[in-house]
Amino acid sequence: MNIYGFTYAQLEEYLRQHGEKVSKAPFIYQGLYKKQIDSLLDVPDIRLSLREQLASDFSLALPRLVQQTDGDDTVKFLFSLQDGSLIEAVLMRQAYGNSLCISSQVGCNMACAFCQSGRFKKVRNLQPAELTGQIIYIQKRLHLAISNVVLMGIGEPFDNYDNVMQFLEIISHPRGLALGARHITVSTCGLVPQIEQYALHPSHGLLAISLHAPDDETRSRLMPINRRYPVTQLMNAARTCIQNTGKKVMLEYVMLQEINDHPRQAQLLADLIGADDFHVNLIPYNETQNLNFTQSSRERILAFYDVLKKNHITVTMRREFGSSVNAACGQLRADYEKQQNT
Ligand code: SAH
């Protein structure tokens, strides 16, 4: 068992089952997440026999780094997991701290037309320890403090719901990494039942929805999931989340030239949002070699932005993070595999 996949409550349960006091749990969690020990024999302030027991029962294995690509404000990591699966994480240095974008699955089944990750079918879900491991690796091996975590790497987090929830519990625990809900964002392509479930856990983090189109016709063409959960249903689930949590929901909108970037579509988007507490993030499309989509021109993005602004919608434009290091979803893995095959 990998200890980085254990919640604090599970660790307490383990101690109970071994006839130990649960008051040992804080030492173990702090050792792992604050002191960043490399061996359970180094847990401070507990007796040797328990440390030996822990060391024989648990592993502290982390993903293995196979490639690191440094850009201006981004660093891209390609990790190999124990079974050889490849996943990606991207570190974004921002004024307010380091944000880490992590993967939730090996491959992805959502098949969004513009996304490179969708070209690799889902192989499996990541386990909680593999989710936590991406953060621990960066903190421990590169000595970088991570202040924000976003689940926007490869995979659909809500298609791996239970493991992702367990992971969020681990990283938000005050004795561990202690990341507050406002520092965690889960991004989904729109799995409505899971959004409704997530809305019942206000402490777990913020929600981002990859909307990318305000009408069913365009959205279904771009994102097959829309045929199952159309826009109105998706927006209603998002509203439930806003009502239950009292927090804004972010709508991500990747700008694709002549596909979803017409001012008419901006108006539709504004009407869809109305006066509700959404925040739209316009993202320049990161062009990928194998897919036939073009990044919207700056003029078209600005015109789209203006329509939203005039309608009093909260909107930001994301800087084009990571294009110099091929940071768009799935691009690094695709490049790496191409290199291996040539
Ligand atoms: N499955 C989740 C999270 C992973 S994708 C989701 O769909 O939200 C993270 C974000 O990157 C999504 O908004 C996705 O649509 C977007 N994305 C995918 N490929 C992209 C590209 N080439 N350029 C810009 N954004 C992209």
Coordinates of C-alpha atoms and ligand atoms in Angstrom, one line a residue, residues 108 110 112 114-116 151-157 187-190 208-210 212 223 252 254 283-288 318 328-329 331, ligand 1:
C108 CA -9.2 10.0 -21.5
M110 CA -14.3 12.0 -23.4
C112 CA -13.3 16.2 -27.2
F114 CA -9.9 19.7 -30.2
C115 CA -8.1 17.9 -27.4
Q116 CA -4.9 15.8 -27.9
L151 CA -7.2 19.0 -12.0
M152 CA -6.9 20.1 -15.6
G153 CA -4.2 17.7 -16.9
I154 CA -5.0 14.5 -18.8
G155 CA -8.2 12.8 -18.0
E156 CA -11.7 13.6 -16.7
P157 CA -11.6 13.9 -12.9
S187 CA -12.3 20.9 -14.0
T188 CA -14.9 18.8 -15.8
C189 CA -16.2 18.5 -19.3
G190 CA -19.7 18.3 -17.8
A208 CA -14.5 24.7 -13.4
I209 CA -16.6 23.6 -16.3
S210 CA -15.2 23.2 -19.8
H212 CA -16.5 25.9 -24.9
M223 CA -17.6 17.6 -27.0
E252 CA -13.6 27.7 -19.4
V254 CA -11.3 27.7 -25.5
I283 CA -8.4 30.5 -23.3
P284 CA -6.5 30.9 -26.6
Y285 CA -6.5 27.5 -28.2
N286 CA -3.1 25.9 -28.1
E287 CA -2.8 24.5 -31.6
T288 CA -1.8 20.9 -31.8
R318 CA -5.9 33.5 -19.8
A328 CA -1.8 21.8 -23.8
C329 CA -3.4 18.7 -22.6
Q331 CA 0.8 17.3 -26.1
Ligands
SAH1 N1 -11.5 16.7 -18.6 C1 -11.4 17.9 -17.8 C2 -10.0 18.4 -17.5 C3 -8.9 18.2 -18.5 S1 -8.7 19.3 -19.9 C4 -12.1 19.0 -18.6 O1 -12.5 18.8 -19.7 O2 -12.3 20.1 -18.1 C5 -8.3 20.8 -19.3 C6 -8.8 22.0 -20.2 O3 -8.0 22.2 -21.3 C7 -10.2 21.8 -20.7 O4 -10.9 23.0 -20.6 C8 -9.9 21.4 -22.1 O5 -11.0 21.6 -22.9 C9 -8.8 22.3 -22.5 N2 -8.0 22.0 -23.6 C10 -7.8 20.8 -24.2 N3 -7.0 20.9 -25.3 C11 -6.6 22.2 -25.4 C12 -5.8 22.9 -26.3 N4 -5.2 22.4 -27.3 N5 -5.7 24.3 -26.1 C13 -6.3 24.9 -25.0 N6 -7.1 24.2 -24.2 C14 -7.2 22.9 -24.3

